[in-house]
Coordinates of C-alpha atoms and ligand atoms in Angstrom, one line a residue:
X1 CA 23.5 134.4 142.9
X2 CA 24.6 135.5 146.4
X3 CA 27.6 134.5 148.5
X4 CA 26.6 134.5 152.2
X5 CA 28.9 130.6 152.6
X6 CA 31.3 128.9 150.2
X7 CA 29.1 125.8 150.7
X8 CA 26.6 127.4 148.1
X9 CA 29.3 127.4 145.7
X10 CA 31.1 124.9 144.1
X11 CA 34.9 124.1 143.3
X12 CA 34.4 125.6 139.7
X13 CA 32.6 128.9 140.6
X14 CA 35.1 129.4 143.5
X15 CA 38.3 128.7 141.4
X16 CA 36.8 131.0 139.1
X17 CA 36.1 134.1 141.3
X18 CA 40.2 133.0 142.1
X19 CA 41.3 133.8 138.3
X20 CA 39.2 136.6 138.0
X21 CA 40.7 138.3 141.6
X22 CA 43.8 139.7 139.0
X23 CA 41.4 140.1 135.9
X24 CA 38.3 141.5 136.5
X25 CA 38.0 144.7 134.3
X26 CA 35.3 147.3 134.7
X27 CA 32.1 145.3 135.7
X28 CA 30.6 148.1 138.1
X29 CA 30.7 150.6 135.8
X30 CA 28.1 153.5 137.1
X31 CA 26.6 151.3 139.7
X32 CA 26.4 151.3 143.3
X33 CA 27.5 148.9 146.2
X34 CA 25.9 149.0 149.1
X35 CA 28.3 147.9 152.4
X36 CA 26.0 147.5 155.5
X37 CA 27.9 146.8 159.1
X38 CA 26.9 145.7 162.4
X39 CA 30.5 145.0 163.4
X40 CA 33.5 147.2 163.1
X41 CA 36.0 146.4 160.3
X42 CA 39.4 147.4 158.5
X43 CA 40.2 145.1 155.8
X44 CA 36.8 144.3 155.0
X45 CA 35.8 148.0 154.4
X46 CA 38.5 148.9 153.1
X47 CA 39.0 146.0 150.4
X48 CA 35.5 146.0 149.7
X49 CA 35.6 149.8 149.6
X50 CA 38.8 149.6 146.7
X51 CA 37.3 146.8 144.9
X52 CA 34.3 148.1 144.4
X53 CA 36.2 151.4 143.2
X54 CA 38.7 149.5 140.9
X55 CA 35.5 147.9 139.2
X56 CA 34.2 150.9 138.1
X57 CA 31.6 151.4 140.9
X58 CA 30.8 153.9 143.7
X59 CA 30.8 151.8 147.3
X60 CA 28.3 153.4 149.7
X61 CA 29.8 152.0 153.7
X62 CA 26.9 152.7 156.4
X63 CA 27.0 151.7 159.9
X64 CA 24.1 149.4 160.9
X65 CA 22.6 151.7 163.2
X66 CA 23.1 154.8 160.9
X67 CA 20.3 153.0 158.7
X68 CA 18.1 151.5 162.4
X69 CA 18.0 147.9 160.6
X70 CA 14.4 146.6 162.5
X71 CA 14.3 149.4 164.8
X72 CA 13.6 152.8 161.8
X73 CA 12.6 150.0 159.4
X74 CA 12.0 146.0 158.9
X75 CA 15.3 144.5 157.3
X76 CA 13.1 143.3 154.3
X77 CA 12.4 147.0 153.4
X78 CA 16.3 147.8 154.3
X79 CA 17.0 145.5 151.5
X80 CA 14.9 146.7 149.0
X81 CA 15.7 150.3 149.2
X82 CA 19.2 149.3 148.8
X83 CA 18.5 147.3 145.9
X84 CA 16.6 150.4 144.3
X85 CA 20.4 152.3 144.4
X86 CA 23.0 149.2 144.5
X87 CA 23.8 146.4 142.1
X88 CA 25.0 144.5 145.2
X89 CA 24.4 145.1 149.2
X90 CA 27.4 143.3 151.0
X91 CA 26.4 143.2 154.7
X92 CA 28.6 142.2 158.1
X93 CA 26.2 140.9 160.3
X94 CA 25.5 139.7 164.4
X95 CA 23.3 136.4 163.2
X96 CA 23.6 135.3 159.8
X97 CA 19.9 135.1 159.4
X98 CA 19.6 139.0 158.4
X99 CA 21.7 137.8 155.3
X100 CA 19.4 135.4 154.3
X101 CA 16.6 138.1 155.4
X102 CA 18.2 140.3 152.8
X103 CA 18.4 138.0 149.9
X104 CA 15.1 136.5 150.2
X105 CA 13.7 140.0 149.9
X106 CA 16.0 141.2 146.9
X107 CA 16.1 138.1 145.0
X108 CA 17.6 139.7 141.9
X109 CA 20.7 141.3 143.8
X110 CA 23.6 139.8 145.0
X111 CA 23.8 140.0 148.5
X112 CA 26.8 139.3 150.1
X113 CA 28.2 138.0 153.6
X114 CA 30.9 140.7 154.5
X115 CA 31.2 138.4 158.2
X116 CA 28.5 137.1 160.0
X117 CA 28.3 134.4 163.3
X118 CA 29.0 131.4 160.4
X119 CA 30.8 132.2 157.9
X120 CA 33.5 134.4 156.3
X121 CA 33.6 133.2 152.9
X122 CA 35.5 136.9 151.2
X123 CA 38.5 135.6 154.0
X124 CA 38.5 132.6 152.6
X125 CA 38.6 133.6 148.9
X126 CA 41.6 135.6 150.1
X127 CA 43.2 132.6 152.0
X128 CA 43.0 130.5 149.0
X129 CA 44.5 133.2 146.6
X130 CA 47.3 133.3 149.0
X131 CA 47.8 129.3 149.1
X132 CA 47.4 129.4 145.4
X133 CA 50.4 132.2 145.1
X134 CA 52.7 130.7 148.0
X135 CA 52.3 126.9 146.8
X136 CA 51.1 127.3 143.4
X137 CA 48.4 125.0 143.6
X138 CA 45.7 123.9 146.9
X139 CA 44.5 121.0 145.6
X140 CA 46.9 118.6 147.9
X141 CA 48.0 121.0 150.5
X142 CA 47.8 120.2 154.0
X143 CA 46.2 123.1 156.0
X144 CA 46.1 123.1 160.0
X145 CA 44.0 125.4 161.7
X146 CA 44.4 125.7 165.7
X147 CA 41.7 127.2 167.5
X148 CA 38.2 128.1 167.6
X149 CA 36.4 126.4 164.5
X150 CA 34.6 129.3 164.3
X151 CA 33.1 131.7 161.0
X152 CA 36.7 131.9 159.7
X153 CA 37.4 128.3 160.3
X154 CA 34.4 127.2 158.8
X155 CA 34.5 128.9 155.6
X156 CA 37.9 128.1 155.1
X157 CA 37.6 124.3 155.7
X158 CA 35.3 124.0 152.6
X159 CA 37.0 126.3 150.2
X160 CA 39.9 124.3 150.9
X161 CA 37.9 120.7 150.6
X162 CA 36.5 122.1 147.6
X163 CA 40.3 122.7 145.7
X164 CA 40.6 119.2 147.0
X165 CA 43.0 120.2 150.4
X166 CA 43.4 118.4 153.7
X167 CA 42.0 121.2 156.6
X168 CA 42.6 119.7 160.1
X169 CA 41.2 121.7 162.5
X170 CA 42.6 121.6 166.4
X171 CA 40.2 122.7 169.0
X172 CA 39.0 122.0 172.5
X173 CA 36.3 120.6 173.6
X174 CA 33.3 122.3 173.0
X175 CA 34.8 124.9 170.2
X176 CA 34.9 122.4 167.3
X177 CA 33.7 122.4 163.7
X178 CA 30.3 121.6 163.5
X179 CA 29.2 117.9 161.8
X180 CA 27.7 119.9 158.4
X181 CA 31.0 121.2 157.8
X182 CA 32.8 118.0 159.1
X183 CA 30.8 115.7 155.8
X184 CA 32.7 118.1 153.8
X185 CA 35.8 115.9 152.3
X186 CA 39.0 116.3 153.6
X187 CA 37.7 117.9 156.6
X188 CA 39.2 116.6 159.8
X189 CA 38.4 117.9 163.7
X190 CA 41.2 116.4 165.8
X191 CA 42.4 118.0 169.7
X192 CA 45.8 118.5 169.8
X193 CA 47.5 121.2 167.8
X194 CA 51.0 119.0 167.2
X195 CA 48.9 116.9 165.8
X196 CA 47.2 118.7 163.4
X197 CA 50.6 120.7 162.3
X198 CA 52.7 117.3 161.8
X199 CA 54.1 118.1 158.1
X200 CA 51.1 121.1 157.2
X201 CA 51.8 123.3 154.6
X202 CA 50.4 126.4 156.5
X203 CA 49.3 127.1 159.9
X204 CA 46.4 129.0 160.6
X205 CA 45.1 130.8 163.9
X206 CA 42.4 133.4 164.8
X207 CA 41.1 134.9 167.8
X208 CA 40.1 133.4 170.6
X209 CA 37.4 135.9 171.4
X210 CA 35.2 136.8 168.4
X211 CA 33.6 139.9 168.1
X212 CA 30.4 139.9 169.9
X213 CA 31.9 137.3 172.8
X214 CA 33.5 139.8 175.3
X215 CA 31.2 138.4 177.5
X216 CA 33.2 134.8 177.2
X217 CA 36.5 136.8 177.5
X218 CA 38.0 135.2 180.2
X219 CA 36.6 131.6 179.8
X220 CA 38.0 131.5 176.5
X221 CA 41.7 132.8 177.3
X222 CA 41.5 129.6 179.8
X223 CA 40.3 127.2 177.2
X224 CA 42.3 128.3 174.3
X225 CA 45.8 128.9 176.2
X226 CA 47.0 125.7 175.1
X227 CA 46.4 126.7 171.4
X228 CA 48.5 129.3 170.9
X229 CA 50.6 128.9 167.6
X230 CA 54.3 129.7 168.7
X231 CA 57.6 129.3 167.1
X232 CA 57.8 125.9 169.1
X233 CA 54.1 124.6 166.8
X234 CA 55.2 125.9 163.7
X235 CA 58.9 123.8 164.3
X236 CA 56.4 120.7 164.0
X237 CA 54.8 121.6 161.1
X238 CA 56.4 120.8 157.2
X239 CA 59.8 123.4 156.4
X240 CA 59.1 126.6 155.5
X241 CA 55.2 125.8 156.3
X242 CA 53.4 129.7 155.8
X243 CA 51.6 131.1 158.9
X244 CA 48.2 132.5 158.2
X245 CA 45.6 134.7 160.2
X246 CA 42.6 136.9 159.1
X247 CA 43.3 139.4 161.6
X248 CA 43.1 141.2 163.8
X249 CA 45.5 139.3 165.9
X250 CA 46.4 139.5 169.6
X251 CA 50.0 138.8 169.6
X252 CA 50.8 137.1 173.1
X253 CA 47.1 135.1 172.8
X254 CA 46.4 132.7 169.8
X255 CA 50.0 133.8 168.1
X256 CA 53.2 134.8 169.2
X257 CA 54.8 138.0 168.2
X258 CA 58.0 135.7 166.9
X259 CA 55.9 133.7 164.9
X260 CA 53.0 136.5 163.6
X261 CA 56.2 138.6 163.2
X262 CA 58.5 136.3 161.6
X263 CA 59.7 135.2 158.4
X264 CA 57.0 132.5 157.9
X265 CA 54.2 134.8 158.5
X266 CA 52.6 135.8 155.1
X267 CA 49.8 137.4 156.7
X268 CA 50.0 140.6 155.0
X269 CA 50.0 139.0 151.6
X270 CA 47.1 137.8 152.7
X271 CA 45.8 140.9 154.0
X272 CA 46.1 142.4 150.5
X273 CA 44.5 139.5 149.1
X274 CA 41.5 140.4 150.7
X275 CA 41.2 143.1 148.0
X276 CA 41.9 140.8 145.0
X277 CA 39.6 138.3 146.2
X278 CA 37.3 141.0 146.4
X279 CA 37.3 142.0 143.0
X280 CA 37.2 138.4 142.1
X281 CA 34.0 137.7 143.9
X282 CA 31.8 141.3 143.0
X283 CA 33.4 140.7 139.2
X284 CA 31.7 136.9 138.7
X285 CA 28.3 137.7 140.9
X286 CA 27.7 140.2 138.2
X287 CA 28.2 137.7 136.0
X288 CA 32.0 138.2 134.6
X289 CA 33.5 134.5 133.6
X290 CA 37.0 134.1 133.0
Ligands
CP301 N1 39.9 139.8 158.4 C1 38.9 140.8 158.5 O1 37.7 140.5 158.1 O2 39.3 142.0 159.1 P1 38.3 143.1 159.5 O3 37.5 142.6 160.6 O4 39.2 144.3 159.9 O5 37.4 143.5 158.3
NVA302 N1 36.5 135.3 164.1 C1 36.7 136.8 164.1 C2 37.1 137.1 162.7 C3 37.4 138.6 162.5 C4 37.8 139.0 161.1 C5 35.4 137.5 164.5 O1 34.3 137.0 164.1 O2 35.5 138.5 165.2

């Protein structure tokens, strides 16, 4: 088993990693996890880093071009002399393909999706810990994410179709889901961010330049000015409605400092959820059931 998308999990294994996130014992004991990046990262590493740690194992973090991933050596033979040390390689990634490059040539290991160009699926185990703590239950919630349906937003949409939530997703033109994450249930792509918030239970937000765009920098900031979440957004949205964001976050761009800042904001639960869903995920790819 690997988990490179939520998509190639169902609702039971993904409410399960949930209930193990605060259970999980010592899984890891004397083994390795390998954490491979291309990108740079802080809460990834880090969670990753502690989970791994809190599970009984040792986390080995190397940059991508520490290791010369198809440059010193093919990425098949990456994997394998990974796999040789590591009960699991976790790997952030430019194109998602090397993750499927990986697990195709370790077929016993878990590999896992630490970020690549299409999904973020350890986000959305976090986000979906964090609904589960601030409203009890997902199943029912009404989710509305304004911006770029991009890795984060597409990960999260099915995790939250899977617990049987309603994820409307406000982009513009040109930045929208795309049509295999739309089949999922409950999945909707609308334009206009009021819309989308009317009554939502918690609004979400990311970047409006992903790592790897800079390039698209200033196109971008034109498109997506109209989408920035701010105090007068989340007024539209249900009372007491949560704000959420992966982060990092550019307060002044897709969030407002007031809103980011403010008492609705439960990013940084979320934040540390990144380490519970963590454990959760490493704790059931090895097998652990709750
Ligand atoms: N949310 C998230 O993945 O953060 P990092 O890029 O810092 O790991
Ligand atoms: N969409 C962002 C998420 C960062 C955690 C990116 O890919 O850079």
């Amino acid at each position: 088993m690997n988990l490179l998308t939520i998509a190639e999990h169902d609702a039971a294994a993904i409410g399960q990693m949930l209930d193990l996130a605060e259970t999980a014992e010592k899984p890891l004991s004397g083994k390795g996890v390998a954490l491979l990046f291309e990108k740079p990262s802080a809460r990834t590493r880090h969670s990753m880093e502690m989970a791994v740690a809190s599970l009984g194992g040792h986390p080995i973090s190397v940059r991508a071009d520490e290791v010369g991933v198809g440059s010193r050596e093919s990425p098949e033979d990456i994997a394998r002399t990974l796999a040789c040390y590591h009960s699991i390689v976790a790997a952030r990634v430019k194109n998602h393909a090397l993750l499927e490059t990986f697990a195709d040539a370790i077929t016993g290991t878990p590999v896992v999706n630490m970020l690549s160009d299409r999904a973020h699926p350890l986000q959305a185990l976090a986000d979906l810990l964090t609904m589960k703590q601030v409203r009890e239950s997902v199943a029912g919630a009404k989710i509305a994410y304004v911006g770029d349906g991009n890795n984060v937003a597409r990960s999260l949409a099915v995790g939250a179709s899977l617990l049987g939530a309603e994820f409307r997703c406000a982009s513009p033109e040109g930045y929208e889901l795309s049509a295999d994450i739309l089949a999922f249930p409950g999945v909707k792509q609308l334009r206009d961010p009021a819309v989308a918030v009317r009554d939502a239970d918690f609004v979400y937000t990311d970047v409006w330049v992903s790592m790897g765009q800079d390039s698209e920098t200033e196109a971008r900031k034109a498109v997506f000015r109209p989408y920035q979440v701010d105090e007068a957004l989340m007024a539209k949205a249900a009372r007491n409605a949560a704000f959420l964001h992966c982060l990092p976050a550019i307060r002044g761009e897709e969030v407002t400092a007031g809103v980011i800042d403010g008492p609705q904001s439960a990013v940084w639960k979320q934040a540390e959820n990144r380490y519970h869903a963590a454990r959760g995920a490493l704790a059931w790819l090895l097998g652990v059931r709750p």
